[in-house]
Amino acid sequence: MSHNMYPTPAEYVQVAKSVVVKYPHLRDAEGNGYTTWHASLKRKCKNERAPLVSNTEVRKMKEKYGHAKKPQPPSTPSLHRRAANQTSEILVVGEDATSVKAHVAVLHSEYQKTHPDLPTVKDLMVRTFSWRRREIMDGMSVEDLLQRYPFLRAPGGFSDEVDRIHPATSSLCDRFREGFAGILPEVLKRAGKSHAEVFNTARQDALAEDLPEIDFRAGLIILPSIFKEKIEVFIMMGEGDAATPNPTIQVMDQDWKMAIAGRVRCVVKVDGADVCQCRSLDEAFITAFCMYFVFNLAYPPGLKKTLTFLQLRIVNIKEEGDKAIPTTILRVINALCTANN
């Protein structure tokens, strides 16, 4: 049977039914058995048509339904996904909708416990990993993803997930702390006057054993200014809503000194949702950085140079489709990385 670019509702249903009839183990556990396949087929066809802007049939349908002529209403900022060529096709092996649903049910049960069985949680997060990545690539919202996989809400959940996406001989957290410590003296030297005053005040009131962590947090706050970017794009102080849907750290205090000293609670927000709470600014910083990989998000223009530097030179993650680093950024990177060698 041949089809055009726009299958009818009846054709979608026919194909979805055929799949579960031939492969009964792929049936949904509830409902008519083929709802998931029906929705996936429609989404797949829509995604395949999206780039075919020069196709006559696609263009006519867009014009027919007013896509080209209808004025767009004012829109709120939305999350921007990484380019398609930066992600590969996700192949799910050994799991299906039924088995994943069972795994998710166990994860939810463990999440309700005061003391979850962590080995079980880790095993099930690994088992559902490929399926979860495909759900993200298919456009699952942040809110739905967190509701389905609640253990992602912990700071360690995001760093563990990045370690699954980009396996390495050491964890992302270890690489981040070790790599950033290597450039920290040079970063602190480049602190502007306002940052330096807050940083020095925090150090004056601290115990000697607290100084390394204070220096680390101060360096994270100073880093964007070296790339002519503003930390305020990434960190908001006090109560209120984030100005951007991108990962944002909300420091539950108005005092930068307290944030550098590590005596404030932080919440990481994404797309209007409070994703997880962190014990310190540095934990929140690393967690928010991890979210760009976990949620497959593009770096925002106002923080792109800083995050690119952290990705390529601090945690050493290279992805397919990454563009060459602009010369202006490369000069700053080389200055930071060679000054302490």
Tab-separated table of C-alpha atoms in Angstrom:
chain	number	residue	atom	x	y	z
A	1	MET	CA	0.000	0.000	0.000
A	2	SER	CA	1.359	3.410	-0.924
A	3	HIS	CA	0.821	6.573	1.120
A	4	ASN	CA	1.312	10.266	0.555
A	5	MET	CA	3.141	12.688	2.853
A	6	TYR	CA	0.072	12.971	5.109
A	7	PRO	CA	-1.402	9.586	6.140
A	8	THR	CA	-5.046	9.648	7.227
A	9	PRO	CA	-6.087	8.945	10.844
A	10	ALA	CA	-7.413	5.566	9.725
A	11	GLU	CA	-4.061	4.674	8.153
A	12	TYR	CA	-2.205	5.557	11.352
A	13	VAL	CA	-4.536	3.301	13.332
A	14	GLN	CA	-4.197	0.497	10.780
A	15	VAL	CA	-0.391	0.503	10.968
A	16	ALA	CA	-0.326	0.756	14.769
A	17	LYS	CA	-2.753	-2.148	15.093
A	18	SER	CA	-0.708	-4.235	12.657
A	19	VAL	CA	2.404	-3.800	14.801
A	20	VAL	CA	0.835	-5.083	18.018
A	21	VAL	CA	-1.035	-7.868	16.228
A	22	LYS	CA	2.179	-9.214	14.702
A	23	TYR	CA	4.243	-8.563	17.843
A	24	PRO	CA	1.908	-8.984	20.855
A	25	HIS	CA	4.732	-8.356	23.332
A	26	LEU	CA	4.853	-4.743	22.100
A	27	ARG	CA	1.252	-4.037	23.175
A	28	ASP	CA	0.612	-1.288	25.721
A	29	ALA	CA	-0.177	-2.684	29.142
A	30	GLU	CA	-3.389	-0.628	29.297
A	31	GLY	CA	-6.065	0.669	26.949
A	32	ASN	CA	-6.448	-0.536	23.364
A	33	GLY	CA	-2.837	-1.759	23.217
A	34	TYR	CA	-1.601	0.509	20.434
A	35	THR	CA	-1.955	4.077	21.732
A	36	THR	CA	1.806	4.507	22.215
A	37	TRP	CA	2.570	3.263	18.691
A	38	HIS	CA	-0.163	5.473	17.211
A	39	ALA	CA	1.273	8.597	18.888
A	40	SER	CA	4.845	7.651	17.966
A	41	LEU	CA	3.946	7.169	14.292
A	42	LYS	CA	2.247	10.570	14.087
A	43	ARG	CA	5.192	12.261	15.787
A	44	LYS	CA	7.674	10.460	13.522
A	45	CYS	CA	5.845	11.562	10.366
A	46	LYS	CA	5.623	15.132	11.626
A	47	ASN	CA	9.349	15.224	12.409
A	48	GLU	CA	10.221	13.751	8.995
A	49	ARG	CA	8.124	16.403	7.202
A	50	ALA	CA	9.475	19.342	9.229
A	51	PRO	CA	12.732	19.871	7.256
A	52	LEU	CA	11.093	19.307	3.847
A	53	VAL	CA	10.236	22.964	3.360
A	54	SER	CA	10.969	22.764	-0.359
A	55	ASN	CA	8.630	19.812	-0.940
A	56	THR	CA	5.598	20.914	-2.966
A	57	GLU	CA	3.061	18.873	-1.013
A	58	VAL	CA	4.392	20.004	2.369
A	59	ARG	CA	4.492	23.629	1.265
A	60	LYS	CA	0.894	23.481	0.016
A	61	MET	CA	-0.342	22.018	3.291
A	62	LYS	CA	1.437	24.720	5.270
A	63	GLU	CA	-0.103	27.405	3.066
A	64	LYS	CA	-3.518	25.753	3.267
A	65	TYR	CA	-3.555	25.828	7.032
A	66	GLY	CA	-2.045	29.297	7.255
A	67	HIS	CA	1.398	28.467	8.663
A	68	ALA	CA	3.117	30.831	6.238
A	69	LYS	CA	0.659	33.733	6.521
A	70	LYS	CA	-0.735	33.691	10.052
A	71	PRO	CA	1.018	36.286	12.238
A	72	GLN	CA	2.694	34.798	15.261
A	73	PRO	CA	1.462	36.016	18.661
A	74	PRO	CA	3.985	37.195	21.232
A	75	SER	CA	5.582	34.115	22.708
A	76	THR	CA	7.255	33.336	25.985
A	77	PRO	CA	10.871	32.122	25.936
A	78	SER	CA	11.152	28.415	25.260
A	79	LEU	CA	13.830	25.797	25.645
A	80	HIS	CA	16.067	25.251	22.650
A	81	ARG	CA	17.234	21.720	21.950
A	82	ARG	CA	20.661	20.845	20.677
A	83	ALA	CA	20.962	20.498	16.898
A	84	ALA	CA	19.832	17.155	15.503
A	85	ASN	CA	23.306	16.328	14.189
A	86	GLN	CA	24.654	16.515	17.750
A	87	THR	CA	22.679	13.437	18.776
A	88	SER	CA	22.641	9.989	17.282
A	89	GLU	CA	19.692	7.680	16.712
A	90	ILE	CA	18.840	6.007	20.004
A	91	LEU	CA	18.611	2.239	19.733
A	92	VAL	CA	16.704	0.549	22.554
A	93	VAL	CA	17.753	-3.066	23.013
A	94	GLY	CA	16.274	-5.558	25.464
A	95	GLU	CA	13.457	-3.314	26.705
A	96	ASP	CA	9.955	-2.502	25.512
A	97	ALA	CA	7.075	-0.349	26.716
A	98	THR	CA	5.869	-3.043	29.117
A	99	SER	CA	9.240	-3.736	30.741
A	100	VAL	CA	10.075	-0.026	31.025
A	101	LYS	CA	6.716	0.632	32.647
A	102	ALA	CA	7.475	-2.073	35.212
A	103	HIS	CA	10.917	-0.588	35.893
A	104	VAL	CA	9.409	2.885	36.305
A	105	ALA	CA	6.852	1.525	38.779
A	106	VAL	CA	9.659	0.093	40.931
A	107	LEU	CA	11.574	3.390	40.739
A	108	HIS	CA	8.494	5.251	41.969
A	109	SER	CA	8.052	2.764	44.785
A	110	GLU	CA	11.681	3.188	45.871
A	111	TYR	CA	11.392	6.977	45.644
A	112	GLN	CA	8.642	6.911	48.280
A	113	LYS	CA	10.916	5.149	50.775
A	114	THR	CA	12.982	6.970	53.384
A	115	HIS	CA	15.916	4.714	52.530
A	116	PRO	CA	15.655	3.544	48.880
A	117	ASP	CA	17.511	0.446	47.721
A	118	LEU	CA	20.246	2.365	45.875
A	119	PRO	CA	21.729	-0.643	43.982
A	120	THR	CA	18.238	-1.394	42.632
A	121	VAL	CA	17.713	2.248	41.702
A	122	LYS	CA	21.050	2.413	39.884
A	123	ASP	CA	20.343	-0.826	38.009
A	124	LEU	CA	16.898	0.338	36.850
A	125	MET	CA	18.183	3.762	35.816
A	126	VAL	CA	20.733	1.958	33.648
A	127	ARG	CA	18.070	-0.391	32.222
A	128	THR	CA	15.788	2.499	31.295
A	129	PHE	CA	18.586	4.791	30.093
A	130	SER	CA	18.310	4.216	26.320
A	131	TRP	CA	14.522	4.383	26.456
A	132	ARG	CA	14.735	7.607	28.456
A	133	ARG	CA	17.134	9.154	25.946
A	134	ARG	CA	14.742	8.339	23.120
A	135	GLU	CA	11.863	9.919	25.029
A	136	ILE	CA	13.922	13.100	25.445
A	137	MET	CA	14.883	13.161	21.753
A	138	ASP	CA	11.200	12.717	20.902
A	139	GLY	CA	10.426	15.908	22.802
A	140	MET	CA	9.264	14.787	26.252
A	141	SER	CA	8.888	17.848	28.469
A	142	VAL	CA	11.091	18.464	31.491
A	143	GLU	CA	8.104	18.183	33.819
A	144	ASP	CA	6.957	14.848	32.344
A	145	LEU	CA	10.481	13.434	32.402
A	146	LEU	CA	10.975	14.282	36.072
A	147	GLN	CA	7.582	12.863	36.978
A	148	ARG	CA	8.415	9.623	35.183
A	149	TYR	CA	11.994	9.326	36.529
A	150	PRO	CA	11.937	11.028	39.962
A	151	PHE	CA	15.486	9.988	40.898
A	152	LEU	CA	16.772	12.486	38.341
A	153	ARG	CA	15.708	15.201	40.769
A	154	ALA	CA	18.750	14.610	42.984
A	155	PRO	CA	21.985	16.436	42.068
A	156	GLY	CA	23.752	13.080	41.819
A	157	GLY	CA	21.051	11.866	39.444
A	158	PHE	CA	22.077	14.399	36.805
A	159	SER	CA	25.817	13.816	37.065
A	160	ASP	CA	25.244	10.044	36.925
A	161	GLU	CA	23.129	10.501	33.805
A	162	VAL	CA	25.854	12.512	32.075
A	163	ASP	CA	28.302	9.724	32.929
A	164	ARG	CA	25.955	7.332	31.085
A	165	ILE	CA	25.698	9.673	28.088
A	166	HIS	CA	29.448	10.346	27.947
A	167	PRO	CA	31.286	7.487	29.719
A	168	ALA	CA	34.809	8.269	30.944
A	169	THR	CA	37.417	6.777	33.237
A	170	SER	CA	36.421	9.190	36.014
A	171	SER	CA	33.102	10.774	36.949
A	172	LEU	CA	32.021	14.147	35.609
A	173	CYS	CA	32.015	15.623	39.121
A	174	ASP	CA	35.608	14.543	39.713
A	175	ARG	CA	36.729	15.858	36.314
A	176	PHE	CA	34.923	19.154	36.872
A	177	ARG	CA	36.459	19.791	40.287
A	178	GLU	CA	39.935	18.669	39.302
A	179	GLY	CA	39.922	20.505	35.978
A	180	PHE	CA	38.570	23.752	37.407
A	181	ALA	CA	40.999	23.642	40.322
A	182	GLY	CA	43.807	23.648	37.755
A	183	ILE	CA	42.787	27.046	36.354
A	184	LEU	CA	41.362	28.505	39.568
A	185	PRO	CA	44.377	30.677	40.544
A	186	GLU	CA	44.331	32.383	37.146
A	187	VAL	CA	40.559	32.891	37.289
A	188	LEU	CA	40.776	34.506	40.716
A	189	LYS	CA	43.499	36.858	39.476
A	190	ARG	CA	41.092	38.151	36.844
A	191	ALA	CA	38.304	39.021	39.282
A	192	GLY	CA	36.762	42.425	38.729
A	193	LYS	CA	36.607	44.968	41.548
A	194	SER	CA	33.054	44.143	42.680
A	195	HIS	CA	33.680	40.392	42.631
A	196	ALA	CA	37.025	40.786	44.384
A	197	GLU	CA	35.485	42.781	47.247
A	198	VAL	CA	32.800	40.180	47.923
A	199	PHE	CA	35.298	37.338	47.545
A	200	ASN	CA	37.817	38.872	49.952
A	201	THR	CA	35.116	39.655	52.537
A	202	ALA	CA	33.946	36.030	52.475
A	203	ARG	CA	37.521	34.824	52.966
A	204	GLN	CA	38.191	37.145	55.914
A	205	ASP	CA	35.400	35.604	57.997
A	206	ALA	CA	36.182	31.975	57.104
A	207	LEU	CA	38.098	29.198	58.784
A	208	ALA	CA	41.296	28.043	57.089
A	209	GLU	CA	39.805	24.664	56.201
A	210	ASP	CA	36.919	26.376	54.392
A	211	LEU	CA	39.093	28.497	52.105
A	212	PRO	CA	39.524	25.970	49.243
A	213	GLU	CA	35.751	25.625	48.798
A	214	ILE	CA	35.269	29.400	49.084
A	215	ASP	CA	37.889	29.942	46.367
A	216	PHE	CA	36.203	27.313	44.182
A	217	ARG	CA	32.770	28.934	44.439
A	218	ALA	CA	34.220	32.394	43.858
A	219	GLY	CA	35.962	31.148	40.725
A	220	LEU	CA	32.689	29.805	39.330
A	221	ILE	CA	31.042	33.191	39.845
A	222	ILE	CA	33.957	35.069	38.258
A	223	LEU	CA	34.446	32.761	35.229
A	224	PRO	CA	31.698	34.175	32.932
A	225	SER	CA	33.089	37.724	33.236
A	226	ILE	CA	36.371	36.524	31.701
A	227	PHE	CA	34.387	35.636	28.565
A	228	LYS	CA	32.498	38.978	28.695
A	229	GLU	CA	29.385	37.159	29.903
A	230	LYS	CA	27.284	37.733	33.027
A	231	ILE	CA	26.845	35.260	35.857
A	232	GLU	CA	23.367	36.743	36.383
A	233	VAL	CA	22.267	34.802	33.277
A	234	PHE	CA	22.949	31.619	35.250
A	235	ILE	CA	22.355	32.591	38.879
A	236	MET	CA	19.442	34.587	40.331
A	237	MET	CA	19.467	35.869	43.898
A	238	GLY	CA	16.449	35.666	46.203
A	239	GLU	CA	12.820	34.797	45.539
A	240	GLY	CA	11.092	35.141	42.177
A	241	ASP	CA	10.701	33.474	38.811
A	242	ALA	CA	13.609	32.829	36.477
A	243	ALA	CA	13.761	35.139	33.463
A	244	THR	CA	14.724	32.237	31.186
A	245	PRO	CA	13.540	28.634	30.784
A	246	ASN	CA	17.171	27.474	30.651
A	247	PRO	CA	18.788	25.838	33.701
A	248	THR	CA	18.975	28.578	36.321
A	249	ILE	CA	20.338	28.528	39.873
A	250	GLN	CA	18.147	30.319	42.395
A	251	VAL	CA	20.112	31.268	45.514
A	252	MET	CA	17.658	31.576	48.394
A	253	ASP	CA	19.408	34.687	49.711
A	254	GLN	CA	20.268	38.144	48.395
A	255	ASP	CA	23.866	38.074	49.657
A	256	TRP	CA	26.664	36.983	47.300
A	257	LYS	CA	28.987	36.745	50.285
A	258	MET	CA	26.778	34.060	51.854
A	259	ALA	CA	26.645	32.216	48.540
A	260	ILE	CA	30.437	32.157	48.251
A	261	ALA	CA	30.744	31.092	51.892
A	262	GLY	CA	28.497	28.106	51.152
A	263	ARG	CA	25.850	28.906	53.720
A	264	VAL	CA	22.807	29.178	51.463
A	265	ARG	CA	20.308	26.766	49.968
A	266	CYS	CA	20.032	26.706	46.172
A	267	VAL	CA	17.295	25.503	43.838
A	268	VAL	CA	17.949	24.646	40.194
A	269	LYS	CA	15.071	25.583	37.897
A	270	VAL	CA	14.366	24.534	34.313
A	271	ASP	CA	11.444	25.678	32.179
A	272	GLY	CA	9.610	27.107	35.182
A	273	ALA	CA	9.957	23.957	37.303
A	274	ASP	CA	11.918	23.564	40.525
A	275	VAL	CA	13.988	20.553	39.517
A	276	CYS	CA	16.201	19.908	42.550
A	277	GLN	CA	17.583	21.445	45.715
A	278	CYS	CA	21.318	21.685	46.357
A	279	ARG	CA	23.329	22.204	49.517
A	280	SER	CA	25.746	24.741	48.060
A	281	LEU	CA	26.361	26.986	45.080
A	282	ASP	CA	29.080	24.754	43.602
A	283	GLU	CA	26.837	21.671	43.758
A	284	ALA	CA	24.058	23.661	42.069
A	285	PHE	CA	26.473	24.981	39.421
A	286	ILE	CA	27.651	21.498	38.415
A	287	THR	CA	24.070	20.168	38.488
A	288	ALA	CA	22.755	22.955	36.255
A	289	PHE	CA	25.657	22.384	33.847
A	290	CYS	CA	24.764	18.667	33.687
A	291	MET	CA	21.160	19.503	32.821
A	292	TYR	CA	22.180	20.850	29.421
A	293	PHE	CA	23.295	17.326	28.485
A	294	VAL	CA	20.512	15.417	30.238
A	295	PHE	CA	17.703	17.525	28.752
A	296	ASN	CA	19.574	17.871	25.427
A	297	LEU	CA	19.536	21.676	25.577
A	298	ALA	CA	21.482	24.184	23.496
A	299	TYR	CA	23.643	26.674	25.360
A	300	PRO	CA	22.019	30.131	25.619
A	301	PRO	CA	23.814	32.991	23.814
A	302	GLY	CA	24.512	34.862	27.041
A	303	LEU	CA	26.457	31.972	28.569
A	304	LYS	CA	27.575	29.977	25.526
A	305	LYS	CA	31.297	30.786	25.759
A	306	THR	CA	31.505	29.877	29.449
A	307	LEU	CA	29.613	26.597	29.090
A	308	THR	CA	31.544	25.642	25.953
A	309	PHE	CA	34.798	26.206	27.840
A	310	LEU	CA	33.615	24.019	30.729
A	311	GLN	CA	32.522	21.286	28.331
A	312	LEU	CA	35.595	21.130	26.124
A	313	ARG	CA	38.452	22.090	28.436
A	314	ILE	CA	37.312	21.249	31.964
A	315	VAL	CA	35.291	18.009	31.666
A	316	ASN	CA	36.615	17.102	28.190
A	317	ILE	CA	33.323	16.209	26.514
A	318	LYS	CA	33.274	16.352	22.735
A	319	GLU	CA	30.057	15.708	20.844
A	320	GLU	CA	29.367	14.885	17.213
A	321	GLY	CA	28.567	18.083	15.341
A	322	ASP	CA	30.441	20.430	17.693
A	323	LYS	CA	31.687	23.453	15.753
A	324	ALA	CA	35.239	24.751	15.883
A	325	ILE	CA	35.875	27.122	18.781
A	326	PRO	CA	35.999	30.766	17.615
A	327	THR	CA	39.450	32.313	17.773
A	328	THR	CA	38.390	34.975	20.291
A	329	ILE	CA	37.244	32.306	22.752
A	330	LEU	CA	40.242	30.109	22.035
A	331	ARG	CA	42.600	32.908	23.074
A	332	VAL	CA	40.946	33.167	26.488
A	333	ILE	CA	40.936	29.389	26.883
A	334	ASN	CA	44.631	29.141	26.059
A	335	ALA	CA	45.461	31.972	28.447
A	336	LEU	CA	43.608	30.277	31.310
A	337	CYS	CA	44.897	26.776	30.620
A	338	THR	CA	48.551	27.651	29.982
A	339	ALA	CA	49.069	30.206	32.744
A	340	ASN	CA	49.159	27.486	35.400
A	341	ASN	CA	51.114	24.857	33.471
